[in-house]
Tab-separated table of C-alpha atoms and ligand atoms in Angstrom:
chain	number	residue	atom	x	y	z
A	1	MET	CA	-0.328	0.245	0.000
A	2	SER	CA	1.727	3.137	-0.750
A	3	SER	CA	1.471	6.201	1.755
A	4	PRO	CA	0.879	9.612	0.883
A	5	GLN	CA	4.798	10.108	1.100
A	6	SER	CA	5.487	7.879	-1.249
A	7	ALA	CA	2.857	8.420	-3.919
A	8	SER	CA	3.852	10.180	-7.215
A	9	PRO	CA	3.184	13.700	-7.061
A	10	GLN	CA	0.135	15.389	-8.477
A	11	SER	CA	0.041	17.747	-11.525
A	12	SER	CA	-1.161	21.106	-10.197
A	13	LEU	CA	-2.660	23.622	-12.758
A	14	THR	CA	-4.332	26.569	-11.550
A	15	VAL	CA	-6.091	29.135	-14.028
A	16	ILE	CA	-6.789	32.609	-12.457
A	17	ASN	CA	-10.061	33.398	-12.451
A	18	HIS	CA	-10.780	36.789	-11.884
A	19	PRO	CA	-12.526	39.647	-13.465
A	20	LEU	CA	-9.412	42.255	-12.852
A	21	VAL	CA	-7.060	39.552	-14.286
A	22	ASP	CA	-9.354	38.823	-17.449
A	23	HIS	CA	-9.573	42.553	-18.037
A	24	LYS	CA	-6.152	43.056	-18.389
A	25	ILE	CA	-5.312	40.083	-20.509
A	26	THR	CA	-8.094	41.267	-22.882
A	27	LEU	CA	-5.788	44.444	-22.946
A	28	LEU	CA	-2.711	42.354	-23.607
A	29	ARG	CA	-4.280	40.424	-26.524
A	30	ASP	CA	-5.316	43.725	-28.051
A	31	VAL	CA	-2.709	44.062	-30.911
A	32	ASN	CA	-3.199	48.124	-30.469
A	33	THR	CA	-1.752	48.029	-26.985
A	34	GLY	CA	1.584	49.758	-27.409
A	35	ALA	CA	4.757	48.381	-25.453
A	36	GLY	CA	4.671	51.047	-22.501
A	37	GLU	CA	1.154	50.020	-21.641
A	38	PHE	CA	2.045	46.077	-22.562
A	39	ARG	CA	5.164	46.212	-19.937
A	40	SER	CA	2.733	47.502	-17.132
A	41	LEU	CA	0.039	45.090	-17.835
A	42	CYS	CA	2.515	42.109	-17.751
A	43	GLN	CA	3.709	43.348	-14.356
A	44	GLU	CA	0.362	44.036	-13.142
A	45	VAL	CA	-1.155	40.552	-14.100
A	46	THR	CA	2.279	38.913	-13.024
A	47	LEU	CA	1.799	40.446	-9.531
A	48	LEU	CA	-2.086	39.142	-9.334
A	49	THR	CA	-1.246	35.671	-10.687
A	50	ALA	CA	1.829	35.516	-8.172
A	51	TYR	CA	-0.435	36.016	-5.117
A	52	GLU	CA	-2.389	32.912	-6.289
A	53	ALA	CA	0.686	30.865	-6.985
A	54	LEU	CA	2.409	31.713	-4.158
A	55	ARG	CA	0.075	30.094	-1.458
A	56	ALA	CA	1.806	27.358	-0.777
A	57	LEU	CA	5.317	29.113	0.200
A	58	PRO	CA	6.394	27.772	3.512
A	59	THR	CA	5.918	30.013	6.855
A	60	GLU	CA	7.537	30.134	10.419
A	61	THR	CA	6.097	31.555	13.440
A	62	VAL	CA	8.336	34.378	14.999
A	63	THR	CA	7.759	36.510	17.703
A	64	VAL	CA	7.000	40.233	16.923
A	65	GLU	CA	6.900	43.199	19.348
A	66	THR	CA	4.070	45.588	18.037
A	67	PRO	CA	3.686	49.238	19.402
A	68	LEU	CA	1.130	47.589	21.851
A	69	THR	CA	2.302	43.631	22.579
A	70	THR	CA	4.306	41.232	21.792
A	71	THR	CA	2.512	38.372	19.259
A	72	ASP	CA	3.531	35.516	17.339
A	73	ALA	CA	3.349	35.932	13.688
A	74	LYS	CA	4.147	34.574	10.152
A	75	GLN	CA	7.293	35.263	7.892
A	76	LEU	CA	8.274	33.366	5.050
A	77	ALA	CA	10.393	30.436	6.381
A	78	GLY	CA	13.951	29.577	5.431
A	79	PRO	CA	16.192	31.660	2.902
A	80	ALA	CA	14.757	34.048	0.634
A	81	PRO	CA	13.018	32.200	-2.461
A	82	ALA	CA	14.950	32.700	-5.880
A	83	VAL	CA	13.036	33.848	-9.050
A	84	VAL	CA	14.165	32.413	-11.909
A	85	GLY	CA	13.452	34.236	-15.530
A	86	ILE	CA	13.484	32.888	-18.958
A	87	LEU	CA	15.204	35.653	-20.945
A	88	ARG	CA	13.927	37.664	-22.823
A	89	ALA	CA	10.261	37.866	-21.826
A	90	GLY	CA	10.979	36.694	-18.319
A	91	LEU	CA	12.622	39.370	-17.223
A	92	ILE	CA	9.431	41.826	-16.907
A	93	MET	CA	7.950	39.241	-14.488
A	94	VAL	CA	10.997	38.907	-12.624
A	95	GLU	CA	10.974	42.419	-11.752
A	96	ALA	CA	7.128	42.451	-10.927
A	97	ILE	CA	8.140	39.639	-8.126
A	98	LEU	CA	11.112	41.482	-6.858
A	99	THR	CA	8.395	44.115	-5.551
A	100	LEU	CA	6.394	41.415	-3.565
A	101	ILE	CA	9.655	39.632	-2.526
A	102	PRO	CA	12.342	42.550	-2.532
A	103	ASN	CA	14.986	39.890	-1.203
A	104	ALA	CA	14.684	37.260	-3.447
A	105	LYS	CA	17.543	36.336	-5.554
A	106	VAL	CA	17.587	36.135	-9.120
A	107	GLY	CA	18.574	33.498	-11.642
A	108	HIS	CA	18.247	33.905	-15.414
A	109	ILE	CA	18.229	31.113	-18.407
A	110	GLY	CA	18.630	32.719	-21.623
A	111	LEU	CA	16.445	30.782	-24.339
A	112	TYR	CA	15.390	31.535	-27.628
A	113	ARG	CA	13.074	29.490	-29.985
A	114	ASP	CA	14.537	28.250	-33.136
A	115	PRO	CA	11.953	29.587	-35.804
A	116	ASP	CA	12.058	26.377	-37.917
A	117	THR	CA	12.120	23.690	-35.169
A	118	HIS	CA	10.593	25.664	-32.610
A	119	LEU	CA	12.932	24.024	-30.200
A	120	PRO	CA	14.413	26.064	-27.274
A	121	VAL	CA	18.518	27.402	-27.822
A	122	GLU	CA	20.272	28.288	-24.715
A	123	TYR	CA	22.603	31.166	-24.838
A	124	TYR	CA	22.746	32.050	-21.290
A	125	ARG	CA	22.305	30.431	-17.475
A	126	LYS	CA	23.088	31.795	-14.347
A	127	PHE	CA	21.857	30.717	-10.931
A	128	PRO	CA	22.288	31.876	-7.489
A	129	ILE	CA	25.124	29.666	-5.991
A	130	ASP	CA	23.033	28.054	-3.350
A	131	ILE	CA	19.821	27.861	-5.422
A	132	GLU	CA	18.972	24.495	-4.061
A	133	ARG	CA	18.491	25.652	-0.687
A	134	ARG	CA	15.606	27.870	-2.033
A	135	GLU	CA	12.313	27.800	-2.877
A	136	VAL	CA	12.433	28.722	-7.051
A	137	ILE	CA	9.795	30.698	-8.976
A	138	LEU	CA	10.225	29.715	-12.569
A	139	VAL	CA	8.581	32.757	-14.653
A	140	ASP	CA	8.015	33.139	-18.576
A	141	PRO	CA	4.844	34.955	-20.130
A	142	MET	CA	4.132	32.019	-22.546
A	143	LEU	CA	3.831	28.409	-22.101
A	144	ALA	CA	3.495	27.340	-25.727
A	145	THR	CA	4.907	23.958	-26.562
A	146	GLY	CA	6.476	23.992	-23.180
A	147	GLY	CA	10.098	23.476	-24.555
A	148	SER	CA	11.684	26.089	-23.153
A	149	ALA	CA	9.997	25.236	-19.546
A	150	VAL	CA	10.939	22.063	-19.878
A	151	ALA	CA	14.466	23.122	-20.551
A	152	ALA	CA	14.543	25.600	-17.581
A	153	ILE	CA	13.274	23.003	-15.067
A	154	GLU	CA	15.574	20.341	-16.145
A	155	HIS	CA	18.797	22.771	-15.611
A	156	LEU	CA	16.872	23.603	-12.477
A	157	LYS	CA	16.765	20.132	-11.013
A	158	GLU	CA	20.021	19.494	-11.936
A	159	ALA	CA	21.223	22.257	-9.886
A	160	GLY	CA	19.790	20.394	-7.256
A	161	VAL	CA	16.144	22.467	-6.872
A	162	LYS	CA	13.735	20.662	-5.187
A	163	SER	CA	10.945	23.223	-4.536
A	164	LEU	CA	9.834	24.684	-7.942
A	165	ARG	CA	6.533	26.474	-9.688
A	166	MET	CA	5.919	28.008	-12.484
A	167	ILE	CA	4.106	31.180	-13.241
A	168	ALA	CA	3.125	32.086	-16.920
A	169	ILE	CA	0.607	34.528	-17.974
A	170	VAL	CA	-0.861	32.713	-21.168
A	171	GLY	CA	-0.557	28.996	-21.500
A	172	CYS	CA	-2.258	26.268	-23.537
A	173	PRO	CA	-2.887	22.677	-22.968
A	174	GLU	CA	0.097	21.578	-25.152
A	175	GLY	CA	2.695	23.465	-22.983
A	176	VAL	CA	0.973	22.066	-19.669
A	177	ALA	CA	1.192	18.315	-20.916
A	178	ALA	CA	5.011	18.939	-21.947
A	179	VAL	CA	5.708	20.430	-18.579
A	180	HIS	CA	3.470	17.961	-15.960
A	181	GLY	CA	4.407	14.571	-18.307
A	182	PRO	CA	7.942	14.751	-17.043
A	183	HIS	CA	7.701	17.006	-14.251
A	184	PRO	CA	4.275	16.405	-12.232
A	185	ASP	CA	6.048	17.905	-9.504
A	186	VAL	CA	5.865	21.560	-10.826
A	187	PRO	CA	2.598	23.222	-10.021
A	188	ILE	CA	1.902	25.989	-13.083
A	189	THR	CA	-0.241	28.977	-12.385
A	190	VAL	CA	-1.169	30.689	-15.709
A	191	ALA	CA	-3.348	33.866	-15.718
A	192	ALA	CA	-5.123	32.527	-18.616
A	193	LEU	CA	-5.455	28.983	-20.182
A	194	ASP	CA	-5.991	29.504	-24.412
A	195	PRO	CA	-6.887	26.542	-26.433
A	196	LYS	CA	-4.587	25.613	-28.890
A	197	LEU	CA	-1.322	26.363	-30.909
A	198	ASN	CA	-1.015	27.029	-34.511
A	199	ASP	CA	1.029	25.688	-37.001
A	200	SER	CA	3.895	28.023	-36.215
A	201	ALA	CA	3.822	26.988	-32.234
A	202	TYR	CA	1.976	30.457	-31.576
A	203	ILE	CA	-0.385	30.273	-28.692
A	204	VAL	CA	-4.174	31.407	-30.221
A	205	PRO	CA	-5.471	33.427	-29.879
A	206	GLY	CA	-3.007	34.536	-27.207
A	207	LEU	CA	-1.428	37.548	-27.462
A	208	GLY	CA	1.711	37.427	-30.216
A	209	ASP	CA	5.242	37.250	-29.463
A	210	ALA	CA	5.393	38.341	-25.891
A	211	GLY	CA	9.167	39.512	-25.967
A	212	ASP	CA	8.517	41.422	-29.316
A	213	ARG	CA	5.533	43.265	-27.669
A	214	ILE	CA	7.327	44.111	-24.366
A	215	TYR	CA	10.275	45.325	-25.931
A	216	GLY	CA	9.081	46.893	-29.244
A	217	THR	CA	11.202	44.786	-31.218
A	218	LYS	CA	8.818	44.125	-34.190
B	1	PRP	C1	8.805	32.915	-25.952
B	1	PRP	C2	8.528	32.911	-24.538
B	1	PRP	C3	8.847	31.177	-23.777
B	1	PRP	C4	9.078	30.523	-25.325
B	1	PRP	C5	7.875	29.842	-24.958
B	1	PRP	O1	10.529	33.212	-25.699
B	1	PRP	O2	9.232	34.267	-23.729
B	1	PRP	O3	10.421	31.514	-23.402
B	1	PRP	O4	8.909	31.521	-26.362
B	1	PRP	O5	7.450	29.151	-26.364
B	1	PRP	P1	7.670	27.445	-25.852
B	1	PRP	O6	6.663	26.945	-24.793
B	1	PRP	O7	7.095	26.788	-27.590
B	1	PRP	O8	9.068	27.072	-25.695
B	1	PRP	P2	11.012	33.536	-27.309
B	1	PRP	O9	11.784	32.384	-27.914
B	1	PRP	O10	10.296	34.141	-28.057
B	1	PRP	O11	12.360	34.466	-26.746
B	1	PRP	P3	12.296	35.983	-26.354
B	1	PRP	O12	11.614	36.004	-24.873
B	1	PRP	O13	13.843	36.226	-26.256
B	1	PRP	O14	11.500	36.774	-27.073
B	2	URA	N1	6.167	32.683	-27.648
B	2	URA	C1	5.415	33.808	-27.637
B	2	URA	O1	5.917	34.915	-27.399
B	2	URA	N2	4.213	33.831	-28.213
B	2	URA	C2	3.515	32.433	-28.103
B	2	URA	O2	2.374	32.503	-28.705
B	2	URA	C3	4.320	31.528	-28.200
B	2	URA	C4	5.418	31.670	-28.131
């Protein structure tokens, strides 16, 4: 008989279902939304999505002195989390999460999708030296084929990371399945889950190329 400890991890997908998030996602989808507004919206959606995604961060009880008394209160346990952004587009989400967790450490993985194969090509990687001790928050606005996310997760696990979750702005069933197949232990939280990929491996309806829209490069 399998005990809860030995059971294989349960895949977890959370889709934010909230009027404010829906409204901001609609503005992100709009082809007429310019780069400045697009960047602000990505940061706002990241904050609202992270609020839900980080519910399970471990806490510990400490004693704090208020102006009136001394009381037990909760704080984040252990060393500060590490936020890992997949370049380029993930950078905008890293900046947003740093406003919530200012003492977080930051890691980067540089990946771009080969335009023909749609497979991720790595060009940079730098993690905090003790990342294996930290809760890790992997961020990338788009979870399309899932190739970039899986490559990043594999590198993080090779580095010894044991507790890791992913936050994306828009995902699709193909990307979620690609991650949860090999990595059912990685919870995924998305602000929106779209129906499918097109023949060029773009999410439809989606919001286009997130990196290009954030940085105005197209
Ligand atoms: C985009 C996006 C993800 C990746 C998702 O990056 O930011 O990293 O595509 O696609 P996948 O799930 O099929 O791997 P892109 O390659 O366009 O690079 P960029 O962020 O530098 O624009
Ligand atoms: N990368 C993007 O930026 N958008 C998509 O729809 C798919 C991959």
